[in-house]
mmCIF file of C-alpha atoms and ligand atoms in Angstrom:
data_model
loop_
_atom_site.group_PDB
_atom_site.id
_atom_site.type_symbol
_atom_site.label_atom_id
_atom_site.label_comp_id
_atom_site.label_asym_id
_atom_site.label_seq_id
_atom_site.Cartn_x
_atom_site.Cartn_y
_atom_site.Cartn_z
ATOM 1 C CA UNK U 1 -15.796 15.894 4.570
ATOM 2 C CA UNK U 2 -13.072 13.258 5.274
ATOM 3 C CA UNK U 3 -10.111 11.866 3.285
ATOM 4 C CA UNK U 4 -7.306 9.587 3.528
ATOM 5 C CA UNK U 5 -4.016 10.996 3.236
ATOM 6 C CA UNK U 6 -2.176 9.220 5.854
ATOM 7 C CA UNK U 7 -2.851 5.847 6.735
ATOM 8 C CA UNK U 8 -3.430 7.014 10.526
ATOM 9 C CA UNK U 9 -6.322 9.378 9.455
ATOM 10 C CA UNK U 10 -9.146 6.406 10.657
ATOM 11 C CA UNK U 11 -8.705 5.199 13.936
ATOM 12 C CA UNK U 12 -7.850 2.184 15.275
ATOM 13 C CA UNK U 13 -11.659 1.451 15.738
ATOM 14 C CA UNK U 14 -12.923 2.767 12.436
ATOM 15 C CA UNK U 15 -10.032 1.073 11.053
ATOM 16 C CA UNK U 16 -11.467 -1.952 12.502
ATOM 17 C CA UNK U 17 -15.429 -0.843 11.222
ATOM 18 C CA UNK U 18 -13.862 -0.784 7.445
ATOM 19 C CA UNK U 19 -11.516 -4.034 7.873
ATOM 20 C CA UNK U 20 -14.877 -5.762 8.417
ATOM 21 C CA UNK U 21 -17.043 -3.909 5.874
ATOM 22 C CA UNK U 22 -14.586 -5.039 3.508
ATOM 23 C CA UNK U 23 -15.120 -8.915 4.598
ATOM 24 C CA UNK U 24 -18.935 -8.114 4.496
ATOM 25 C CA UNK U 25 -18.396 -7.261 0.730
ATOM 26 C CA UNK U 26 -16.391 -10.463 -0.238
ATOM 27 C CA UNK U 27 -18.693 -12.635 1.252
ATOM 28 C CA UNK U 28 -22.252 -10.823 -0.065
ATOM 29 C CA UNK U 29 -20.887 -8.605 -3.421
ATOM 30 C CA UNK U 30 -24.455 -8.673 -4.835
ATOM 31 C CA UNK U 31 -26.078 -6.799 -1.803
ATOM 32 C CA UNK U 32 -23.330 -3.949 -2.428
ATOM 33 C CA UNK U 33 -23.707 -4.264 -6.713
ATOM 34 C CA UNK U 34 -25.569 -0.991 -7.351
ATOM 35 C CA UNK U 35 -24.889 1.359 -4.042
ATOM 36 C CA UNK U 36 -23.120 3.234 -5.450
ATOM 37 C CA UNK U 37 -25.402 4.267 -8.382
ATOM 38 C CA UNK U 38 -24.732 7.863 -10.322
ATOM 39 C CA UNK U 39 -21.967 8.213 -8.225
ATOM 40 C CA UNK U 40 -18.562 8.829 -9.979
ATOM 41 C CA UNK U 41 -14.970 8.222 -8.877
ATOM 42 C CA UNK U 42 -12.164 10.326 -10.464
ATOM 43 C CA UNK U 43 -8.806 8.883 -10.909
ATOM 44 C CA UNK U 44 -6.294 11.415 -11.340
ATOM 45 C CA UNK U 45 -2.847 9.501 -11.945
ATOM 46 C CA UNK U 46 0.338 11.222 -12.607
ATOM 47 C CA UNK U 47 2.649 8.085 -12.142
ATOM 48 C CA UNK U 48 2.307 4.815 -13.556
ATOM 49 C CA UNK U 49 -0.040 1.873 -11.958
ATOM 50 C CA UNK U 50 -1.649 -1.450 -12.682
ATOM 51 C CA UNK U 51 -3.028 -2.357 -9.416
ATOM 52 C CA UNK U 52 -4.496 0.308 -7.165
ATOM 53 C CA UNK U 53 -5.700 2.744 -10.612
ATOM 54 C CA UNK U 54 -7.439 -0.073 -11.823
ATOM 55 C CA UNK U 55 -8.758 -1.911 -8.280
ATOM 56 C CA UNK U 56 -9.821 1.101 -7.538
ATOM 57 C CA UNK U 57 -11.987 1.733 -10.768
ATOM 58 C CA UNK U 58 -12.894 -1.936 -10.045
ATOM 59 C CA UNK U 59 -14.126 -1.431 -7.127
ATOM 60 C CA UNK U 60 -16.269 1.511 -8.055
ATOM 61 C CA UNK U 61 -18.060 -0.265 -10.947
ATOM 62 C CA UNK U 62 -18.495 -3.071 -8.432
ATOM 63 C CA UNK U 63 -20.938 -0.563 -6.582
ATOM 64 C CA UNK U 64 -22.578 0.428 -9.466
ATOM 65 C CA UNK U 65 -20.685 4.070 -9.704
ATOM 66 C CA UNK U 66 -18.935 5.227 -12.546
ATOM 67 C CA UNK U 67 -14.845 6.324 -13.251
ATOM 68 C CA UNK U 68 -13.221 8.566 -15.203
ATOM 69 C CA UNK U 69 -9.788 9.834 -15.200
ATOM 70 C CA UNK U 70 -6.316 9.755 -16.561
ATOM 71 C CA UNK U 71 -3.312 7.462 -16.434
ATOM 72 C CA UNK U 72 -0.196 9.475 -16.933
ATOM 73 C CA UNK U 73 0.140 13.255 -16.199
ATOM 74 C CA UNK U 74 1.409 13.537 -19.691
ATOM 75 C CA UNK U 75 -2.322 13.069 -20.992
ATOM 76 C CA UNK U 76 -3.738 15.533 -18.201
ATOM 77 C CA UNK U 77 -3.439 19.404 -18.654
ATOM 78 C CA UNK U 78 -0.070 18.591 -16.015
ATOM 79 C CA UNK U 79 0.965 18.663 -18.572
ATOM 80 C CA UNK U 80 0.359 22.273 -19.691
ATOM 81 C CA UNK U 81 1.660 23.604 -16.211
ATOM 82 C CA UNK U 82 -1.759 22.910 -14.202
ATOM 83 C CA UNK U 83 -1.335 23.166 -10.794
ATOM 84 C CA UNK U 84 -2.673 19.872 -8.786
ATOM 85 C CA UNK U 85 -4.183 22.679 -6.668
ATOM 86 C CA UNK U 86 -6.585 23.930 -9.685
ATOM 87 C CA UNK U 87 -6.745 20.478 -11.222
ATOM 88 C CA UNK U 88 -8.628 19.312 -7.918
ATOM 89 C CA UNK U 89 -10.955 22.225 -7.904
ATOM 90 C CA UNK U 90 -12.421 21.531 -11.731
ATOM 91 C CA UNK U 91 -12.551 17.234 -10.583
ATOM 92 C CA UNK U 92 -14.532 18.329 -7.881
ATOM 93 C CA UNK U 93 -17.401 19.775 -10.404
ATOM 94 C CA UNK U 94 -17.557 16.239 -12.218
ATOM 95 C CA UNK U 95 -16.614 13.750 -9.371
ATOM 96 C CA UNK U 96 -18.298 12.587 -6.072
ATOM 97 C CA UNK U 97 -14.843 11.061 -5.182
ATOM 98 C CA UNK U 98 -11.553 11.001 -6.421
ATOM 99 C CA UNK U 99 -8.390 8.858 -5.437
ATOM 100 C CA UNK U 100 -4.703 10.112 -7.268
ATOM 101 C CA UNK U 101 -1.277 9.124 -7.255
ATOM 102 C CA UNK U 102 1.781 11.749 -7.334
ATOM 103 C CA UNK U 103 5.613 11.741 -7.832
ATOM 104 C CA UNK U 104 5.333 14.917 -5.208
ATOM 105 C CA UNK U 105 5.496 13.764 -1.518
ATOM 106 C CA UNK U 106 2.351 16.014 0.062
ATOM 107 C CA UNK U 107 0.430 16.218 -3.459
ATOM 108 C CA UNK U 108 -2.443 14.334 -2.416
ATOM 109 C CA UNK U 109 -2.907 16.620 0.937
ATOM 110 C CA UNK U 110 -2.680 20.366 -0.672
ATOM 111 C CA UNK U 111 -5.366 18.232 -3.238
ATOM 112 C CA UNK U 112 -7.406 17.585 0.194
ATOM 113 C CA UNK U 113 -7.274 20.829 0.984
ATOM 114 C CA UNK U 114 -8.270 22.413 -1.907
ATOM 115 C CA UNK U 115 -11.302 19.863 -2.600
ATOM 116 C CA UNK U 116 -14.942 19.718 -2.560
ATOM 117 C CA UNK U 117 -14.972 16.145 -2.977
ATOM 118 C CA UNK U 118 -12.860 13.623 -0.853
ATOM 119 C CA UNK U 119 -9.701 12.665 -1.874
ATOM 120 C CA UNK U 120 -7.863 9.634 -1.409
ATOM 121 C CA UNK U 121 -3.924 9.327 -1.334
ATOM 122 C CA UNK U 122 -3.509 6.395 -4.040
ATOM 123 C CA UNK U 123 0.614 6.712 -3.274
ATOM 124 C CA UNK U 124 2.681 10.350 -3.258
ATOM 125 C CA UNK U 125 5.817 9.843 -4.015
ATOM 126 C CA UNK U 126 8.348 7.852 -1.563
ATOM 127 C CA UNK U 127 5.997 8.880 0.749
ATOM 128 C CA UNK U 128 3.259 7.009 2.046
ATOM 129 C CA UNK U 129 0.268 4.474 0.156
ATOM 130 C CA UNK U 130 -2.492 4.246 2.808
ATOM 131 C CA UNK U 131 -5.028 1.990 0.462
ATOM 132 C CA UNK U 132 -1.895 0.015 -0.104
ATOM 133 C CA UNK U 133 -1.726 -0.513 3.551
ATOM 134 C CA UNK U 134 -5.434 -1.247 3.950
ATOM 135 C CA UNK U 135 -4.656 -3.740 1.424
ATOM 136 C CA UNK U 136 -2.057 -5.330 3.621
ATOM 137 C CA UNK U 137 -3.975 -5.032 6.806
ATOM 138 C CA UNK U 138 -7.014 -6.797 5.212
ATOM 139 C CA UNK U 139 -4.748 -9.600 3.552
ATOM 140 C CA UNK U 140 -3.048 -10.295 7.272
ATOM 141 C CA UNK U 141 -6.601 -9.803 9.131
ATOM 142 C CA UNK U 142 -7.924 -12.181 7.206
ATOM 143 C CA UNK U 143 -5.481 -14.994 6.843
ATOM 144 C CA UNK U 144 -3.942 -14.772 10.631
ATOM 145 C CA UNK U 145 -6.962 -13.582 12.227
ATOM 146 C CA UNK U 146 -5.173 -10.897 13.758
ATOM 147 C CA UNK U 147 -3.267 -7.388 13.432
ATOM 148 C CA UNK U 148 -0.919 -8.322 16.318
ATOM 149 C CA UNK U 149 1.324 -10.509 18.377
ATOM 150 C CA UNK U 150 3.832 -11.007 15.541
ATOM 151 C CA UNK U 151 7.176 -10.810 14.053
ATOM 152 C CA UNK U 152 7.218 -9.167 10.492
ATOM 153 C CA UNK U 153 9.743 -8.698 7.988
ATOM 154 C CA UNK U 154 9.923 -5.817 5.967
ATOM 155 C CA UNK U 155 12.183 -7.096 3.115
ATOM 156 C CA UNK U 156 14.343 -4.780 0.234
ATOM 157 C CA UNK U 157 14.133 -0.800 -0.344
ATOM 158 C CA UNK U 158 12.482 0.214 3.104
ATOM 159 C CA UNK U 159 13.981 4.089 1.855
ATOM 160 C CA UNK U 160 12.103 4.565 -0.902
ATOM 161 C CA UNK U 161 9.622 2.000 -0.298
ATOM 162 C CA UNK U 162 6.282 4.402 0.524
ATOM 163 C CA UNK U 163 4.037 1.174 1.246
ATOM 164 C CA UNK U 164 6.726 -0.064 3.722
ATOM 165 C CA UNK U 165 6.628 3.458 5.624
ATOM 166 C CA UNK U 166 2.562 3.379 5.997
ATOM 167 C CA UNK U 167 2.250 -0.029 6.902
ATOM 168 C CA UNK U 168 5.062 0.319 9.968
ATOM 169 C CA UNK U 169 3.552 3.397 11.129
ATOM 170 C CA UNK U 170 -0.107 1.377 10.982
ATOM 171 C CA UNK U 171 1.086 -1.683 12.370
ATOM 172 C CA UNK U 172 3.002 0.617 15.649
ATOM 173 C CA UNK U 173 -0.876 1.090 16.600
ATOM 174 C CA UNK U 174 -1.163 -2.956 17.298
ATOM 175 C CA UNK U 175 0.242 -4.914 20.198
ATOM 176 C CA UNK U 176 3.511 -6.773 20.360
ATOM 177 C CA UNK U 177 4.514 -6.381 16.762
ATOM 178 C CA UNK U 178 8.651 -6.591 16.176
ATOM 179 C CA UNK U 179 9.435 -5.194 13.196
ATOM 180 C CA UNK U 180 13.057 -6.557 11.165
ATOM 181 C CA UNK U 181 13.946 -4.356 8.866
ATOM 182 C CA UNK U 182 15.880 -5.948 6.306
ATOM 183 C CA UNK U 183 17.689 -3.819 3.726
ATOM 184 C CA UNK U 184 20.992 -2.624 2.570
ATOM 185 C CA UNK U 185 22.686 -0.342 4.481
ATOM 186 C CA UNK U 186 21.899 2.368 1.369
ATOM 187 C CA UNK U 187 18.061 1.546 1.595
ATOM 188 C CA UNK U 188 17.513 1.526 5.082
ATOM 189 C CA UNK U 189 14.138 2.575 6.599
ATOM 190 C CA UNK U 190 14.145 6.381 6.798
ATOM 191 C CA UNK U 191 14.994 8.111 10.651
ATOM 192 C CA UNK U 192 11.594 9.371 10.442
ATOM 193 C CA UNK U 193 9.889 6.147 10.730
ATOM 194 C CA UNK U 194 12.677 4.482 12.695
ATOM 195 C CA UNK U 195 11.755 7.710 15.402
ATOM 196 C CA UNK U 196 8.045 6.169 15.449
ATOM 197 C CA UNK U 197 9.012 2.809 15.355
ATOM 198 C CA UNK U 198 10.977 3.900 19.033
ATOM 199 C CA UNK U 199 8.469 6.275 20.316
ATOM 200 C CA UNK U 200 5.958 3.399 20.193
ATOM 201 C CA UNK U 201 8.123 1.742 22.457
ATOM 202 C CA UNK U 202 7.861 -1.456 19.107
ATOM 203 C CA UNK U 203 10.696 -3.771 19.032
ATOM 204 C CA UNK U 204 13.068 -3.597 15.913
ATOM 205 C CA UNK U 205 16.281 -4.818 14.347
ATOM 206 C CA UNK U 206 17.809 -3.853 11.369
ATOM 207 C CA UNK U 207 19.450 -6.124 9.792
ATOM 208 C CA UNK U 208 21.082 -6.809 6.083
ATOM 209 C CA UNK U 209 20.752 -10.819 5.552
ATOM 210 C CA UNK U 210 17.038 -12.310 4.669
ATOM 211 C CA UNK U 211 18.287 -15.684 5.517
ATOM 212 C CA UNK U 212 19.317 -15.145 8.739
ATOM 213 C CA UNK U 213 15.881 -13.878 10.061
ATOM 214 C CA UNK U 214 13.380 -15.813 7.791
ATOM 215 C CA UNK U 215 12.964 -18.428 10.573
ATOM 216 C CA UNK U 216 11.478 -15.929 13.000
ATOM 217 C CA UNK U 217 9.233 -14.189 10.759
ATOM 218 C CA UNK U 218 5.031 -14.322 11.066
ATOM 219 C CA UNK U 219 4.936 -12.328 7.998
ATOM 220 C CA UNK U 220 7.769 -11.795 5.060
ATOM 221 C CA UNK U 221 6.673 -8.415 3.328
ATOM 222 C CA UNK U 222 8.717 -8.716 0.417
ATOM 223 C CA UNK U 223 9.332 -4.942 -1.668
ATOM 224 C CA UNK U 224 11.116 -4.016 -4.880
ATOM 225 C CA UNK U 225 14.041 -1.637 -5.403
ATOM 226 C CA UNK U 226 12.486 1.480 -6.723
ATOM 227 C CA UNK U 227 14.632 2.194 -9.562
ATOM 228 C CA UNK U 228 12.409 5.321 -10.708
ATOM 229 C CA UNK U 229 13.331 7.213 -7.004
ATOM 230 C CA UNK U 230 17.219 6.343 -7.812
ATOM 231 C CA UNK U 231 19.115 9.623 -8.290
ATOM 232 C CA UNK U 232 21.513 7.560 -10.236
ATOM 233 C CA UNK U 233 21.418 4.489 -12.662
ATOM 234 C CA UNK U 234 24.702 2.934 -11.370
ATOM 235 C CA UNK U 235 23.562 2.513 -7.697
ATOM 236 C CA UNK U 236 19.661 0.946 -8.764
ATOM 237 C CA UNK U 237 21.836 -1.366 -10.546
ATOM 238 C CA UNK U 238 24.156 -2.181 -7.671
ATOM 239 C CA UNK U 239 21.444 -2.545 -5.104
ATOM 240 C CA UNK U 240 18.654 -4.001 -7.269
ATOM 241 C CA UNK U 241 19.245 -7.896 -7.015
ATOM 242 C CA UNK U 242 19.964 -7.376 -2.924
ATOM 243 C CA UNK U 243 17.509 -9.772 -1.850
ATOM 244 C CA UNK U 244 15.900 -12.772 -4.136
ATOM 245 C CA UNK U 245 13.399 -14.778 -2.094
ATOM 246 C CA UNK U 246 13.633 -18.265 -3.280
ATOM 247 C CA UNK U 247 12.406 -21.773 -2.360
ATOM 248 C CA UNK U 248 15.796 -22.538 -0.763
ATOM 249 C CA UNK U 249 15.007 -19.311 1.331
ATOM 250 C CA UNK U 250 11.519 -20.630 1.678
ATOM 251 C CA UNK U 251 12.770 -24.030 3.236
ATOM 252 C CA UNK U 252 14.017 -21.733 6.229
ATOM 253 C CA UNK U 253 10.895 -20.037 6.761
ATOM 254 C CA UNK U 254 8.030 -21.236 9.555
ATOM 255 C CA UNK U 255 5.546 -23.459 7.868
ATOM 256 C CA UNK U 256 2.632 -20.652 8.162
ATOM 257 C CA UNK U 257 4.823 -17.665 7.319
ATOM 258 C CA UNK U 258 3.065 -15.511 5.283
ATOM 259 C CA UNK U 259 4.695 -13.701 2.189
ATOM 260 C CA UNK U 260 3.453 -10.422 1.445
ATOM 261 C CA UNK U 261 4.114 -8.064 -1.448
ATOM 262 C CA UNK U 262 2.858 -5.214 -2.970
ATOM 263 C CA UNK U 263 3.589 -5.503 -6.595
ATOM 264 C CA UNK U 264 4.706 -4.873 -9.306
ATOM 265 C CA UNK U 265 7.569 -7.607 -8.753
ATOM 266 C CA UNK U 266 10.648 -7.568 -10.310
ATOM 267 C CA UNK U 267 13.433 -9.949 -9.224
ATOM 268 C CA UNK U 268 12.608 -9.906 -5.541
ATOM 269 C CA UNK U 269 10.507 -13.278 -5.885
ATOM 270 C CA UNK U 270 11.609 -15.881 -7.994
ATOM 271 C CA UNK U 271 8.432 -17.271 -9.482
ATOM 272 C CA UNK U 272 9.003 -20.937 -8.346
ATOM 273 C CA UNK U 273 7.924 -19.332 -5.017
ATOM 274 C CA UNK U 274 4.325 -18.514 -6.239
ATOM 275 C CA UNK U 275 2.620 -22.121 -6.103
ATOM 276 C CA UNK U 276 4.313 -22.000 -2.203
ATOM 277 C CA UNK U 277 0.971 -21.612 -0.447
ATOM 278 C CA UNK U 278 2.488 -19.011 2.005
ATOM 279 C CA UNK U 279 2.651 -16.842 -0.786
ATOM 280 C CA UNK U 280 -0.158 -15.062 -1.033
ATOM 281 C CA UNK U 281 0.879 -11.501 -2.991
ATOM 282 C CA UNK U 282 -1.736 -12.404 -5.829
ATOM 283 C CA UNK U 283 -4.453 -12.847 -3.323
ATOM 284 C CA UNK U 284 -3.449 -9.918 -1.619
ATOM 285 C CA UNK U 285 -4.144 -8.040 -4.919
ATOM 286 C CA UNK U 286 -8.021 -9.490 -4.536
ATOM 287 C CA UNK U 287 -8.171 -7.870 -1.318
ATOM 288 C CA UNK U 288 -7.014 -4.365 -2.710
ATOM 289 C CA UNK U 289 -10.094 -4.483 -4.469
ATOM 290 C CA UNK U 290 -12.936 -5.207 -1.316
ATOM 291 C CA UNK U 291 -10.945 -2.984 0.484
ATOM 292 C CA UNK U 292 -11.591 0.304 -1.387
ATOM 293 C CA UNK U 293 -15.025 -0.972 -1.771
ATOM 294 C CA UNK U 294 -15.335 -0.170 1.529
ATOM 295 C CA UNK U 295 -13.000 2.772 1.642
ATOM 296 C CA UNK U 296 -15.620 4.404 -1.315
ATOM 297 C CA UNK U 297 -18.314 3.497 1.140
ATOM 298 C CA UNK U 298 -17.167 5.335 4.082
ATOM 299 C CA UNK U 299 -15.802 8.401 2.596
ATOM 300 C CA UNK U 300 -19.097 8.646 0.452
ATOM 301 C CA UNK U 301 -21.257 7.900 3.576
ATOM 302 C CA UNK U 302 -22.873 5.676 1.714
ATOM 303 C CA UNK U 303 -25.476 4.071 4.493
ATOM 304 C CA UNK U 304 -25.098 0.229 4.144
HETATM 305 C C1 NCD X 4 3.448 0.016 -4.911
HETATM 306 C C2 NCD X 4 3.589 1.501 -5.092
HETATM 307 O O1 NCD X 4 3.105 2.065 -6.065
HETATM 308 O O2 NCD X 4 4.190 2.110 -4.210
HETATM 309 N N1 NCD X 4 2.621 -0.547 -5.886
HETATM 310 C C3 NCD X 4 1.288 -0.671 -5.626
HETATM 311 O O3 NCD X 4 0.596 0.297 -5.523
HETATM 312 N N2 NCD X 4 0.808 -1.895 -5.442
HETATM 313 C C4 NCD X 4 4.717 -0.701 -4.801
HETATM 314 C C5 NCD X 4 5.730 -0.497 -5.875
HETATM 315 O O4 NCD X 4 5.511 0.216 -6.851
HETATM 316 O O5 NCD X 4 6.786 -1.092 -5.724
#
């Protein structure tokens, strides 16, 4: 039985397989509408989330399966003391799949490992967000045409910033990608990853000024300060208006520079940067949702 914990757990190739399983779905939904009939998908959510909780009960009724699940740990037996570790075992009697998000870095994994079912890492804690990343690598795939052979940006908290840390380590797998890292100097990109980042031999540059990279960049992935992994109030508050992407900022940028973001935004991206056609976070979200179509698919071994 397979899961995804880390977003390095599929290969390069079957990375590749999904990628275009995913593009199979968003041009023919209606051949994928019932696949996925009396199958169920558990969501199991112990942090907040618009996006990937409900794309990814989206995508489930858009095979025909079935969700359940909770959206706070406050509503699950968490709650009571519950161990994820016992929580996972009773999902697995009334699930075929489940996908769960955690405050705990390594939740998801001591889930995998005490599951029937297969478990998908929807984001534990600053950790890592591999369907986030999927997300990203299907939004870029699809627009450039390619995973390499460019500059990207990684803009605002790269510390606490899990899908920042999932999509470097992805991208390192790609050819000729330079990575500038552009944070304060209290949000920088964790050693860990910067050790990848140099063991893959990847160029990089940190750097603490948007505006005087934006004309280099392929790709702008924009992130927000992530006030709820702040040890104190007083520093979010210091740090949280660092970077504010603007049209004046936009004016610098190449004319097909793409500009990525997760979501939720905050203050990061003024909104009179949304009708800029190189932004494409809301489109991105679209793709979050074909993408874990597929992901469903291949964990399920679903034969298509
Ligand atoms: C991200 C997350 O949860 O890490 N959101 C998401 O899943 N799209 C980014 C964030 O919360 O800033």
């Amino acid at each position: 039985m397979r899961h995804l914990i880390s977003p390095l757990d599929f290969s390069v190739e079957e990375l590749d397989k999904l990628l275009e399983l995913a593009g199979d779905i968003e041009k023919n939904p209606e051949k994928y509408s019932e696949i996925c009939k009396g199958k169920k998908l558990a969501t199991l959510f112990y942090e907040p989330s618009t996006r990937t909780r409900l794309s990814f009960e989206a995508a489930m009724l858009n095979l025909g399966g079935q969700v359940l699940g909770f959206s706070e740990a406050t509503s699950s037996s968490a709650a009571k003391g519950e161990s994820v570790a016992d929580t996972i075992q009773v999902i697995s009697c009334y699930a075929d799949i489940c996908a769960m998000r955690h405050p705990k870095e390594g939740a998801a994994l001591v889930a995998s490992r005490n599951a029937r079912i297969p478990v998908i890492n929807a984001g534990d804690g600053g950790h890592q967000h591999p369907t986030q990343t999927l997300t990203d690598l299907l939004t870029v795939k699809s627009l450039k045409g390619e995973l390499g052979n460019m500059t990207i940006g990684l803009c605002g908290d790269l510390k606490f910033g899990r899908t920042v840390h999932s999509l470097i380590n992805s991208l390192l797998r790609y050819e000729n990608v330079k990575f500038l890292l552009i944070s304060p100097k209290e949000l920088r990109v964790p050693d860990y990853i910067i050790e990848n980042i140099e063991e893959a031999g990847a160029e990089y540059e940190e750097v603490t000024k948007l505006e005087d990279v934006i004309g280099e960049l392929d790709l702008l992935y924009m992130t927000r300060v992530q006030r709820e992994r702040f040890f104190n109030e007083e520093d979010y508050i210091r740090l949280k208006d660092s970077f504010i992407l603007d049209r004046a900022k936009m004016k610098l940028a190449k004319d097909d520079m793409l500009v990525l973001h997760p979501l939720p935004r905050v203050n990061e991206i003024s909104v009179e940067v949304d009708s800029d056609p190189r932004a494409v976070y809301f489109k991105q979200a679209q793709y979050g949702v074909y993408v874990r179509m597929a992901l469903i698919l291949t964990l399920l071994e679903v034969e298509v």
